[in-house]
Amino acid sequence: MKNSIRKLFAASTTALLMAGLGACSQTPTQVSQQCELSETSNVDRLFAEVGEKLQDRSCHYSYPRYRDQLLSAAKGSPGPDNEARFAGLLRDTIDQGVISKRQGQALFSQYFDPEFYVVKDEARSSCSSLRQKDKLYAGMRSELAFKREGMLEILNDKQRFREAQQHFTDLQLVLDAVEVACTQDV
Amino acid sequence: MFNKRAMAVACGWALFLTHSLAQAVPQSAESSRPKINLFPTSVVASLSETSRAAREMESGMYTVVTRLDQQKQAYESTQCENSEDVGCVQLRKAIRGSYKDMLDVMQQSIPQMRTTLDDTVNSMGGSLRAEIGRKMTPGDVQRILAGRSASNAMSPRVSASGNRQGKLSKMFSRYYELVKRGGGQADALPVLASQIYLDSMQSLYFLDLIEAEIGSQSTELVLELEWGELTDQISATVTDVKALLWGDTDRSEDILEVGLETPPQQDTYSDLLVR
């Protein structure tokens, strides 16, 4: 009796897995046909196209690709208007449930906010956080690279990138001092 | 029927209150930036004391180090190295004499300087640890740095005094002045506190280095070597002393600009920015 239950369970699990794998392999190919973006280099048109495609739930899978395409298109046409374009699109994608609000905030902050999202995300006290200072600094460095992309290459806003760099320097100075002070107590 | 209506009114009020609270939270969070006191009286007092001790040490050292430096430059520019020329031998002897004077002055000044620097390091370190290390997350620190506009009013004022002032005393007297002038705004200056702390530690490191070098060279040994070549150790000690007192380049002016500028705030995307 036990054996037959085990066999039945194994068979149904295999069938479910096969069905799941089949679904995974089929969805993207179907999606890629109808969710493809045109070859346009017009940034406004491309943002509008992405907005339209994302109305279709089956195109939600393509969101990461859209995001990369938009980032690269915006770099081809840098300027302050790109911030509003990205903000509009992110708001729509949040409303449509493509990404969560937190994901949207993370993306927008990483590219366009002079402050560091990775630092805001740290919930522990400074003394505790700084036990993994290398990890925090690595996160800040990679976020600074995103900010360089967002502020210089996409918005062409040197002043804002300088602010981000200033934040980077100030934060490292303060956190270095705090780390030394915390370890002196031990 | 009445119960249903009462429930609906209650739910309506609950929703309204929740909504109001949700709107109120970001505003109150904005206004209640974390309050810290990085510069208690003990820190201000030790800064003042360090500044005074540094000034005393420098005034004692300035003449002798300048003389030593000039002698060393003359020695190098006249290619006296390995020369037995009478002038070169005399110059070597004079350099050693000045060097001994410098060691004597240093030996007398170091203990007091160390005590005051130790006090500054301990009090500033204690403040940083308690006020930022334990009370705040790195995100709080960032929020304070972002709201530092108030501190702009106290940008460093260049001393009008024409007196020659060394790096160390200048640095600490500027710190002291900034902290003193900061008053109630001083809680928004973690950058300044960090700079004071790290500079004090670096100065202590130089003092240790110099003391170790002085300890390894007894004055007798210096005099015994009257006819020998100038050692690398002498050059190294002089370099360290100069770095401590005057530095290669005087960073004391630009250090304090770091982190004190006002970044223009753009806040039209508040829903997409985490505060």
CSV table of C-alpha atoms in Angstrom, one decimal:
chain,number,residue,atom,x,y,z
A,1,MET,CA,0.0,0.0,0.0
A,2,LYS,CA,2.8,2.4,1.0
A,3,ASN,CA,4.7,1.5,-2.2
A,4,SER,CA,1.8,2.3,-4.4
A,5,ILE,CA,1.2,5.7,-2.8
A,6,ARG,CA,4.9,6.4,-3.2
A,7,LYS,CA,4.7,5.4,-6.9
A,8,LEU,CA,1.6,7.6,-7.4
A,9,PHE,CA,3.3,10.6,-5.8
A,10,ALA,CA,6.5,10.1,-7.8
A,11,ALA,CA,4.5,9.9,-11.1
A,12,SER,CA,2.4,12.9,-10.4
A,13,THR,CA,5.5,14.9,-9.3
A,14,THR,CA,7.2,14.0,-12.6
A,15,ALA,CA,4.2,14.9,-14.6
A,16,LEU,CA,3.9,18.3,-12.8
A,17,LEU,CA,7.6,19.0,-13.4
A,18,MET,CA,7.4,18.1,-17.1
A,19,ALA,CA,4.4,20.3,-17.5
A,20,GLY,CA,6.2,23.1,-15.7
A,21,LEU,CA,9.3,22.8,-17.8
A,22,GLY,CA,7.2,22.7,-20.9
A,23,ALA,CA,5.5,25.9,-19.9
A,24,CYS,CA,8.8,27.6,-19.2
A,25,SER,CA,10.3,26.6,-22.5
A,26,GLN,CA,7.2,27.7,-24.5
A,27,THR,CA,6.3,31.0,-22.9
A,28,PRO,CA,9.3,33.1,-23.9
A,29,THR,CA,9.2,32.0,-27.6
A,30,GLN,CA,5.5,32.9,-27.8
A,31,VAL,CA,6.1,36.2,-25.9
A,32,SER,CA,9.1,37.2,-28.0
A,33,GLN,CA,7.0,37.4,-31.2
A,34,GLN,CA,4.4,39.8,-30.0
A,35,CYS,CA,6.4,41.7,-27.5
A,36,GLU,CA,9.3,42.6,-29.7
A,37,LEU,CA,10.1,46.4,-29.9
A,38,SER,CA,10.7,48.2,-33.1
A,39,GLU,CA,14.2,49.3,-34.2
A,40,THR,CA,13.4,52.9,-33.6
A,41,SER,CA,16.1,55.2,-32.2
A,42,ASN,CA,13.4,57.8,-31.1
A,43,VAL,CA,13.5,57.6,-27.3
A,44,ASP,CA,9.9,59.0,-26.9
A,45,ARG,CA,8.5,56.4,-29.3
A,46,LEU,CA,10.5,53.6,-27.6
A,47,PHE,CA,9.1,54.6,-24.2
A,48,ALA,CA,5.6,54.7,-25.6
A,49,GLU,CA,6.1,51.3,-27.3
A,50,VAL,CA,7.2,49.8,-24.0
A,51,GLY,CA,4.2,51.3,-22.3
A,52,GLU,CA,1.9,49.7,-24.8
A,53,LYS,CA,3.6,46.3,-24.8
A,54,LEU,CA,3.4,46.2,-21.0
A,55,GLN,CA,-0.4,46.6,-21.2
A,56,ASP,CA,-0.3,43.0,-22.4
A,57,ARG,CA,0.4,40.7,-19.5
A,58,SER,CA,2.2,38.2,-21.6
A,59,CYS,CA,4.9,40.9,-22.3
A,60,HIS,CA,5.7,41.3,-18.6
A,61,TYR,CA,8.3,38.7,-19.0
A,62,SER,CA,10.2,41.0,-21.4
A,63,TYR,CA,10.4,43.8,-18.8
A,64,PRO,CA,14.1,43.3,-18.0
A,65,ARG,CA,15.0,43.4,-21.7
A,66,TYR,CA,12.8,46.5,-22.2
A,67,ARG,CA,14.6,48.2,-19.3
A,68,ASP,CA,18.0,47.5,-20.8
A,69,GLN,CA,16.9,48.7,-24.2
A,70,LEU,CA,15.5,51.9,-22.8
A,71,LEU,CA,18.6,52.6,-20.8
A,72,SER,CA,20.8,52.2,-23.9
A,73,ALA,CA,18.4,54.3,-26.0
A,74,ALA,CA,18.4,57.0,-23.4
A,75,LYS,CA,22.2,57.1,-23.4
A,76,GLY,CA,22.0,57.8,-27.2
A,77,SER,CA,19.9,60.9,-26.4
A,78,PRO,CA,21.0,62.2,-23.0
A,79,GLY,CA,19.2,65.0,-21.3
A,80,PRO,CA,17.1,66.0,-18.3
A,81,ASP,CA,13.8,64.8,-19.9
A,82,ASN,CA,14.9,61.2,-19.5
A,83,GLU,CA,14.3,61.3,-15.8
A,84,ALA,CA,10.6,62.0,-16.3
A,85,ARG,CA,10.4,59.3,-19.0
A,86,PHE,CA,11.9,56.7,-16.7
A,87,ALA,CA,9.8,57.9,-13.7
A,88,GLY,CA,6.6,57.7,-15.8
A,89,LEU,CA,7.4,54.2,-17.0
A,90,LEU,CA,8.3,53.0,-13.6
A,91,ARG,CA,5.1,54.3,-12.1
A,92,ASP,CA,3.1,52.5,-14.8
A,93,THR,CA,5.0,49.3,-14.3
A,94,ILE,CA,4.4,49.5,-10.6
A,95,ASP,CA,0.7,50.2,-11.1
A,96,GLN,CA,0.4,47.3,-13.5
A,97,GLY,CA,2.1,45.0,-11.1
A,98,VAL,CA,5.1,44.2,-13.3
A,99,ILE,CA,7.5,45.2,-10.5
A,100,SER,CA,6.9,46.0,-6.9
A,101,LYS,CA,7.1,49.6,-5.6
A,102,ARG,CA,10.3,48.7,-3.7
A,103,GLN,CA,11.9,47.4,-6.9
A,104,GLY,CA,10.8,50.6,-8.7
A,105,GLN,CA,12.2,52.8,-6.0
A,106,ALA,CA,15.5,50.8,-5.9
A,107,LEU,CA,15.9,51.1,-9.7
A,108,PHE,CA,15.1,54.8,-9.8
A,109,SER,CA,17.3,55.6,-6.7
A,110,GLN,CA,20.2,53.6,-8.0
A,111,TYR,CA,20.3,55.6,-11.2
A,112,PHE,CA,19.0,59.0,-10.4
A,113,ASP,CA,19.3,59.7,-6.6
A,114,PRO,CA,22.6,61.2,-5.4
A,115,GLU,CA,22.1,59.3,-2.1
A,116,PHE,CA,22.9,55.6,-1.9
A,117,TYR,CA,20.0,53.1,-1.9
A,118,VAL,CA,22.3,50.3,-0.6
A,119,VAL,CA,23.0,52.5,2.5
A,120,LYS,CA,19.3,53.3,3.1
A,121,ASP,CA,18.6,49.6,2.9
A,122,GLU,CA,20.9,48.8,5.8
A,123,ALA,CA,18.8,48.3,8.9
A,124,ARG,CA,21.3,47.5,11.6
A,125,SER,CA,23.3,50.1,13.7
A,126,SER,CA,26.4,51.5,12.2
A,127,CYS,CA,28.7,49.5,14.5
A,128,SER,CA,27.0,46.3,13.5
A,129,SER,CA,26.8,47.1,9.8
A,130,LEU,CA,30.4,48.0,9.6
A,131,ARG,CA,31.5,44.5,10.6
A,132,GLN,CA,30.7,43.9,6.9
A,133,LYS,CA,32.1,47.2,5.7
A,134,ASP,CA,33.7,45.7,2.6
A,135,LYS,CA,30.4,44.4,1.4
A,136,LEU,CA,28.7,47.8,2.0
A,137,TYR,CA,31.5,49.6,0.3
A,138,ALA,CA,31.4,47.2,-2.7
A,139,GLY,CA,27.6,47.9,-2.9
A,140,MET,CA,28.3,51.6,-2.8
A,141,ARG,CA,30.9,51.4,-5.5
A,142,SER,CA,28.7,49.4,-7.9
A,143,GLU,CA,25.8,51.8,-7.2
A,144,LEU,CA,28.1,54.8,-8.0
A,145,ALA,CA,28.7,53.1,-11.4
A,146,PHE,CA,24.9,53.0,-11.9
A,147,LYS,CA,24.7,56.7,-10.9
A,148,ARG,CA,27.4,57.5,-13.4
A,149,GLU,CA,25.3,55.8,-16.1
A,150,GLY,CA,22.1,57.5,-15.0
A,151,MET,CA,23.3,61.0,-14.2
A,152,LEU,CA,26.1,61.4,-16.7
A,153,GLU,CA,25.2,59.2,-19.6
A,154,ILE,CA,21.4,59.4,-19.4
A,155,LEU,CA,20.7,62.8,-17.8
A,156,ASN,CA,23.9,64.6,-18.7
A,157,ASP,CA,23.7,66.1,-15.2
A,158,LYS,CA,27.3,66.5,-14.0
A,159,GLN,CA,26.3,68.5,-11.0
A,160,ARG,CA,24.1,65.7,-9.7
A,161,PHE,CA,26.9,63.1,-10.2
A,162,ARG,CA,29.3,65.3,-8.3
A,163,GLU,CA,26.8,65.3,-5.4
A,164,ALA,CA,26.7,61.6,-5.6
A,165,GLN,CA,30.5,61.5,-5.5
A,166,GLN,CA,30.5,63.9,-2.6
A,167,HIS,CA,28.0,61.6,-0.7
A,168,PHE,CA,30.2,58.7,-1.5
A,169,THR,CA,33.3,60.4,-0.1
A,170,ASP,CA,31.6,61.8,3.0
A,171,LEU,CA,29.9,58.5,3.8
A,172,GLN,CA,33.2,56.6,3.5
A,173,LEU,CA,35.0,59.2,5.7
A,174,VAL,CA,32.4,59.1,8.4
A,175,LEU,CA,31.9,55.3,8.3
A,176,ASP,CA,35.7,54.7,8.3
A,177,ALA,CA,36.0,56.9,11.5
A,178,VAL,CA,32.9,55.2,13.1
A,179,GLU,CA,34.3,51.8,12.3
A,180,VAL,CA,37.6,52.7,14.0
A,181,ALA,CA,35.7,54.2,17.0
A,182,CYS,CA,33.6,51.0,17.3
A,183,THR,CA,36.6,48.7,17.2
A,184,GLN,CA,38.5,50.8,19.8
A,185,ASP,CA,35.7,49.9,22.3
A,186,VAL,CA,36.3,46.2,22.0
B,1,MET,CA,-29.6,47.9,10.2
B,2,PHE,CA,-28.2,50.3,12.8
B,3,ASN,CA,-25.3,48.0,13.5
B,4,LYS,CA,-24.4,47.9,9.8
B,5,ARG,CA,-24.5,51.7,9.6
B,6,ALA,CA,-22.4,52.0,12.7
B,7,MET,CA,-19.9,49.6,11.3
B,8,ALA,CA,-19.7,51.5,8.1
B,9,VAL,CA,-19.1,54.8,9.9
B,10,ALA,CA,-16.4,53.2,12.1
B,11,CYS,CA,-14.7,51.7,9.1
B,12,GLY,CA,-14.8,55.0,7.3
B,13,TRP,CA,-13.2,56.7,10.3
B,14,ALA,CA,-10.6,54.0,10.6
B,15,LEU,CA,-9.7,54.3,6.9
B,16,PHE,CA,-9.6,58.1,7.2
B,17,LEU,CA,-7.3,57.9,10.2
B,18,THR,CA,-5.1,55.3,8.6
B,19,HIS,CA,-4.8,57.5,5.5
B,20,SER,CA,-4.0,60.6,7.6
B,21,LEU,CA,-1.4,58.7,9.5
B,22,ALA,CA,0.2,57.3,6.4
B,23,GLN,CA,0.5,60.8,5.0
B,24,ALA,CA,1.8,62.2,8.3
B,25,VAL,CA,4.6,59.7,8.8
B,26,PRO,CA,6.9,60.8,5.9
B,27,GLN,CA,6.5,64.5,7.0
B,28,SER,CA,7.3,63.8,10.6
B,29,ALA,CA,10.2,61.6,9.6
B,30,GLU,CA,11.5,64.4,7.4
B,31,SER,CA,11.4,67.0,10.2
B,32,SER,CA,12.6,64.7,12.9
B,33,ARG,CA,16.1,64.1,11.5
B,34,PRO,CA,18.1,62.1,14.1
B,35,LYS,CA,19.5,64.4,16.8
B,36,ILE,CA,23.0,63.8,17.9
B,37,ASN,CA,25.5,65.6,20.0
B,38,LEU,CA,29.0,64.8,18.6
B,39,PHE,CA,30.7,67.7,20.4
B,40,PRO,CA,30.1,67.6,24.1
B,41,THR,CA,32.1,69.9,26.4
B,42,SER,CA,34.8,67.3,26.9
B,43,VAL,CA,35.5,67.2,23.1
B,44,VAL,CA,35.6,71.0,22.8
B,45,ALA,CA,38.0,71.3,25.8
B,46,SER,CA,40.3,68.6,24.5
B,47,LEU,CA,40.4,70.2,21.1
B,48,SER,CA,41.3,73.6,22.6
B,49,GLU,CA,44.0,71.9,24.7
B,50,THR,CA,45.4,70.0,21.7
B,51,SER,CA,45.5,73.2,19.7
B,52,ARG,CA,47.4,75.0,22.4
B,53,ALA,CA,49.9,72.1,22.9
B,54,ALA,CA,50.5,71.9,19.2
B,55,ARG,CA,51.2,75.6,19.0
B,56,GLU,CA,53.7,75.3,21.8
B,57,MET,CA,55.5,72.4,20.3
B,58,GLU,CA,55.6,74.1,16.9
B,59,SER,CA,57.0,77.3,18.2
B,60,GLY,CA,59.8,75.4,19.9
B,61,MET,CA,60.5,73.3,16.8
B,62,TYR,CA,60.2,75.8,14.0
B,63,THR,CA,63.5,77.5,14.3
B,64,VAL,CA,65.5,74.3,14.8
B,65,VAL,CA,63.8,72.3,12.0
B,66,THR,CA,64.1,75.3,9.5
B,67,ARG,CA,67.8,75.5,10.3
B,68,LEU,CA,68.2,71.8,9.9
B,69,ASP,CA,66.4,71.9,6.6
B,70,GLN,CA,68.6,74.7,5.3
B,71,GLN,CA,71.7,72.9,6.3
B,72,LYS,CA,70.5,69.7,4.7
B,73,GLN,CA,69.7,71.5,1.4
B,74,ALA,CA,73.2,73.1,1.4
B,75,TYR,CA,74.8,69.7,2.1
B,76,GLU,CA,72.9,68.1,-0.8
B,77,SER,CA,73.4,71.0,-3.3
B,78,THR,CA,77.2,71.2,-2.7
B,79,GLN,CA,77.6,67.4,-3.3
B,80,CYS,CA,79.1,67.0,0.2
B,81,GLU,CA,78.1,63.4,0.3
B,82,ASN,CA,81.2,61.1,0.9
B,83,SER,CA,83.4,64.2,0.7
B,84,GLU,CA,86.2,64.8,3.2
B,85,ASP,CA,86.4,68.5,2.4
B,86,VAL,CA,86.8,70.6,5.6
B,87,GLY,CA,83.6,72.6,4.7
B,88,CYS,CA,81.6,69.4,4.2
B,89,VAL,CA,82.9,67.9,7.5
B,90,GLN,CA,81.9,71.1,9.3
B,91,LEU,CA,78.5,71.1,7.7
B,92,ARG,CA,77.9,67.5,8.7
B,93,LYS,CA,78.9,68.4,12.3
B,94,ALA,CA,76.5,71.4,12.2
B,95,ILE,CA,73.7,69.1,10.9
B,96,ARG,CA,74.2,66.7,13.7
B,97,GLY,CA,74.2,69.5,16.2
B,98,SER,CA,70.9,70.8,14.9
B,99,TYR,CA,69.5,67.3,14.8
B,100,LYS,CA,70.4,66.8,18.4
B,101,ASP,CA,68.7,70.1,19.3
B,102,MET,CA,65.6,68.9,17.4
B,103,LEU,CA,65.6,65.6,19.3
B,104,ASP,CA,65.8,67.4,22.6
B,105,VAL,CA,62.9,69.7,21.8
B,106,MET,CA,60.8,66.8,20.5
B,107,GLN,CA,61.5,64.7,23.6
B,108,GLN,CA,60.4,67.5,25.8
B,109,SER,CA,57.2,68.3,23.8
B,110,ILE,CA,56.0,64.8,22.9
B,111,PRO,CA,54.6,63.7,26.3
B,112,GLN,CA,52.2,66.7,26.6
B,113,MET,CA,51.2,66.6,22.9
B,114,ARG,CA,50.5,62.9,23.3
B,115,THR,CA,48.4,63.4,26.4
B,116,THR,CA,46.2,66.0,24.7
B,117,LEU,CA,45.9,64.0,21.5
B,118,ASP,CA,45.0,60.9,23.4
B,119,ASP,CA,42.2,62.9,25.2
B,120,THR,CA,40.9,64.2,21.8
B,121,VAL,CA,41.0,60.7,20.3
B,122,ASN,CA,39.2,59.2,23.3
B,123,SER,CA,36.5,61.8,23.6
B,124,MET,CA,35.9,62.2,19.9
B,125,GLY,CA,36.0,58.4,19.4
B,126,GLY,CA,33.6,57.9,22.3
B,127,SER,CA,31.2,60.5,20.8
B,128,LEU,CA,31.3,58.9,17.3
B,129,ARG,CA,30.8,55.4,18.8
B,130,ALA,CA,27.9,56.4,21.1
B,131,GLU,CA,26.1,58.9,18.9
B,132,ILE,CA,26.6,57.3,15.5
B,133,GLY,CA,28.0,53.8,15.9
B,134,ARG,CA,25.3,52.6,18.3
B,135,LYS,CA,22.4,55.0,17.8
B,136,MET,CA,22.3,55.3,14.1
B,137,THR,CA,22.1,53.1,11.0
B,138,PRO,CA,24.3,54.1,8.0
B,139,GLY,CA,21.1,55.3,6.4
B,140,ASP,CA,20.6,57.8,9.3
B,141,VAL,CA,24.2,59.0,8.7
B,142,GLN,CA,23.4,59.5,5.1
B,143,ARG,CA,20.2,61.4,6.0
B,144,ILE,CA,22.2,63.7,8.2
B,145,LEU,CA,24.8,64.3,5.5
B,146,ALA,CA,22.0,65.1,3.1
B,147,GLY,CA,20.5,67.7,5.4
B,148,ARG,CA,23.7,69.5,6.2
B,149,SER,CA,22.8,72.8,4.6
B,150,ALA,CA,22.6,74.4,8.1
B,151,SER,CA,26.3,73.8,8.6
B,152,ASN,CA,27.2,75.8,5.5
B,153,ALA,CA,26.9,79.0,7.6
B,154,MET,CA,29.9,78.0,9.5
B,155,SER,CA,32.4,77.4,6.6
B,156,PRO,CA,36.0,77.8,7.8
B,157,ARG,CA,37.3,81.4,8.1
B,158,VAL,CA,40.9,81.8,7.1
B,159,SER,CA,42.9,83.2,10.0
B,160,ALA,CA,43.8,86.8,9.5
B,161,SER,CA,46.9,86.4,11.6
B,162,GLY,CA,50.1,86.9,9.7
B,163,ASN,CA,51.9,84.7,12.2
B,164,ARG,CA,53.6,81.6,10.9
B,165,GLN,CA,51.5,78.7,12.0
B,166,GLY,CA,52.3,75.0,11.7
B,167,LYS,CA,50.0,72.5,10.2
B,168,LEU,CA,49.2,70.7,13.4
B,169,SER,CA,48.2,73.7,15.5
B,170,LYS,CA,46.5,75.4,12.5
B,171,MET,CA,44.5,72.2,11.9
B,172,PHE,CA,43.4,71.9,15.5
B,173,SER,CA,42.7,75.5,16.1
B,174,ARG,CA,40.5,75.5,13.0
B,175,TYR,CA,38.7,72.5,14.3
B,176,TYR,CA,38.3,74.1,17.6
B,177,GLU,CA,36.9,77.3,16.1
B,178,LEU,CA,34.5,75.3,13.9
B,179,VAL,CA,33.2,73.3,16.7
B,180,LYS,CA,32.9,76.3,19.0
B,181,ARG,CA,31.1,78.3,16.4
B,182,GLY,CA,28.9,75.3,15.5
B,183,GLY,CA,26.9,75.5,18.7
B,184,GLY,CA,23.5,74.0,18.2
B,185,GLN,CA,24.3,73.1,14.6
B,186,ALA,CA,27.2,70.9,15.6
B,187,ASP,CA,25.0,67.9,15.6
B,188,ALA,CA,24.9,68.0,11.8
B,189,LEU,CA,28.6,67.6,11.4
B,190,PRO,CA,29.6,64.0,11.4
B,191,VAL,CA,32.1,64.7,8.6
B,192,LEU,CA,33.9,67.2,10.8
B,193,ALA,CA,33.9,64.9,13.8
B,194,SER,CA,35.3,62.1,11.6
B,195,GLN,CA,38.0,64.3,10.2
B,196,ILE,CA,39.0,65.4,13.7
B,197,TYR,CA,39.1,61.8,14.9
B,198,LEU,CA,41.1,60.4,12.0
B,199,ASP,CA,43.5,63.4,11.9
B,200,SER,CA,44.1,63.0,15.7
B,201,MET,CA,44.8,59.3,15.2
B,202,GLN,CA,47.2,60.0,12.3
B,203,SER,CA,49.0,62.6,14.4
B,204,LEU,CA,49.3,60.1,17.2
B,205,TYR,CA,50.7,57.6,14.7
B,206,PHE,CA,53.3,60.2,13.6
B,207,LEU,CA,54.2,60.9,17.3
B,208,ASP,CA,54.7,57.2,17.9
B,209,LEU,CA,56.9,56.9,14.8
B,210,ILE,CA,59.0,59.9,15.9
B,211,GLU,CA,59.3,58.7,19.4
B,212,ALA,CA,60.4,55.3,18.3
B,213,GLU,CA,63.0,56.8,16.1
B,214,ILE,CA,64.3,59.1,18.8
B,215,GLY,CA,64.4,56.2,21.2
B,216,SER,CA,66.5,54.1,18.8
B,217,GLN,CA,69.0,56.9,18.4
B,218,SER,CA,70.7,57.9,21.6
B,219,THR,CA,72.2,61.4,21.5
B,220,GLU,CA,75.5,59.9,22.4
B,221,LEU,CA,75.4,57.8,19.2
B,222,VAL,CA,74.6,60.8,17.1
B,223,LEU,CA,77.7,62.7,18.5
B,224,GLU,CA,79.9,59.6,18.2
B,225,LEU,CA,79.2,59.5,14.5
B,226,GLU,CA,80.5,63.0,14.1
B,227,TRP,CA,82.8,62.0,11.2
B,228,GLY,CA,80.5,59.5,9.5
B,229,GLU,CA,78.0,60.0,6.7
B,230,LEU,CA,74.5,61.3,7.5
B,231,THR,CA,72.3,58.3,8.1
B,232,ASP,CA,68.9,57.5,6.4
B,233,GLN,CA,67.5,57.4,9.9
B,234,ILE,CA,68.2,61.1,10.4
B,235,SER,CA,66.6,62.0,7.1
B,236,ALA,CA,63.6,59.8,7.9
B,237,THR,CA,63.1,61.4,11.3
B,238,VAL,CA,63.4,64.9,9.9
B,239,THR,CA,60.8,64.0,7.2
B,240,ASP,CA,58.4,62.6,9.8
B,241,VAL,CA,58.8,65.7,12.0
B,242,LYS,CA,58.1,68.0,9.1
B,243,ALA,CA,55.1,66.0,8.0
B,244,LEU,CA,53.7,66.2,11.5
B,245,LEU,CA,54.3,69.9,11.9
B,246,TRP,CA,53.7,71.3,8.4
B,247,GLY,CA,52.8,68.5,6.1
B,248,ASP,CA,53.9,68.1,2.5
B,249,THR,CA,50.9,70.2,1.4
B,250,ASP,CA,48.7,72.0,3.8
B,251,ARG,CA,45.4,70.1,3.7
B,252,SER,CA,44.0,72.0,6.6
B,253,GLU,CA,42.1,74.4,4.4
B,254,ASP,CA,40.4,72.1,2.0
B,255,ILE,CA,39.8,69.3,4.5
B,256,LEU,CA,37.1,71.3,6.1
B,257,GLU,CA,35.3,72.0,2.8
B,258,VAL,CA,34.6,68.3,2.4
B,259,GLY,CA,31.0,67.6,3.1
B,260,LEU,CA,30.0,71.1,4.0
B,261,GLU,CA,28.7,72.3,0.6
B,262,THR,CA,24.9,72.5,0.1
B,263,PRO,CA,23.7,70.2,-2.5
B,264,PRO,CA,20.7,71.6,-4.4
B,265,GLN,CA,17.7,69.3,-3.6
B,266,GLN,CA,15.4,68.1,-6.4
B,267,ASP,CA,12.5,66.3,-5.0
B,268,THR,CA,9.9,66.0,-7.7
B,269,TYR,CA,10.0,62.2,-7.7
B,270,SER,CA,9.3,61.6,-4.0
B,271,ASP,CA,7.2,58.5,-4.7
B,272,LEU,CA,10.2,56.8,-6.3
B,273,LEU,CA,12.8,57.9,-3.8
B,274,VAL,CA,13.4,56.3,-0.4
B,275,ARG,CA,13.9,58.9,2.3
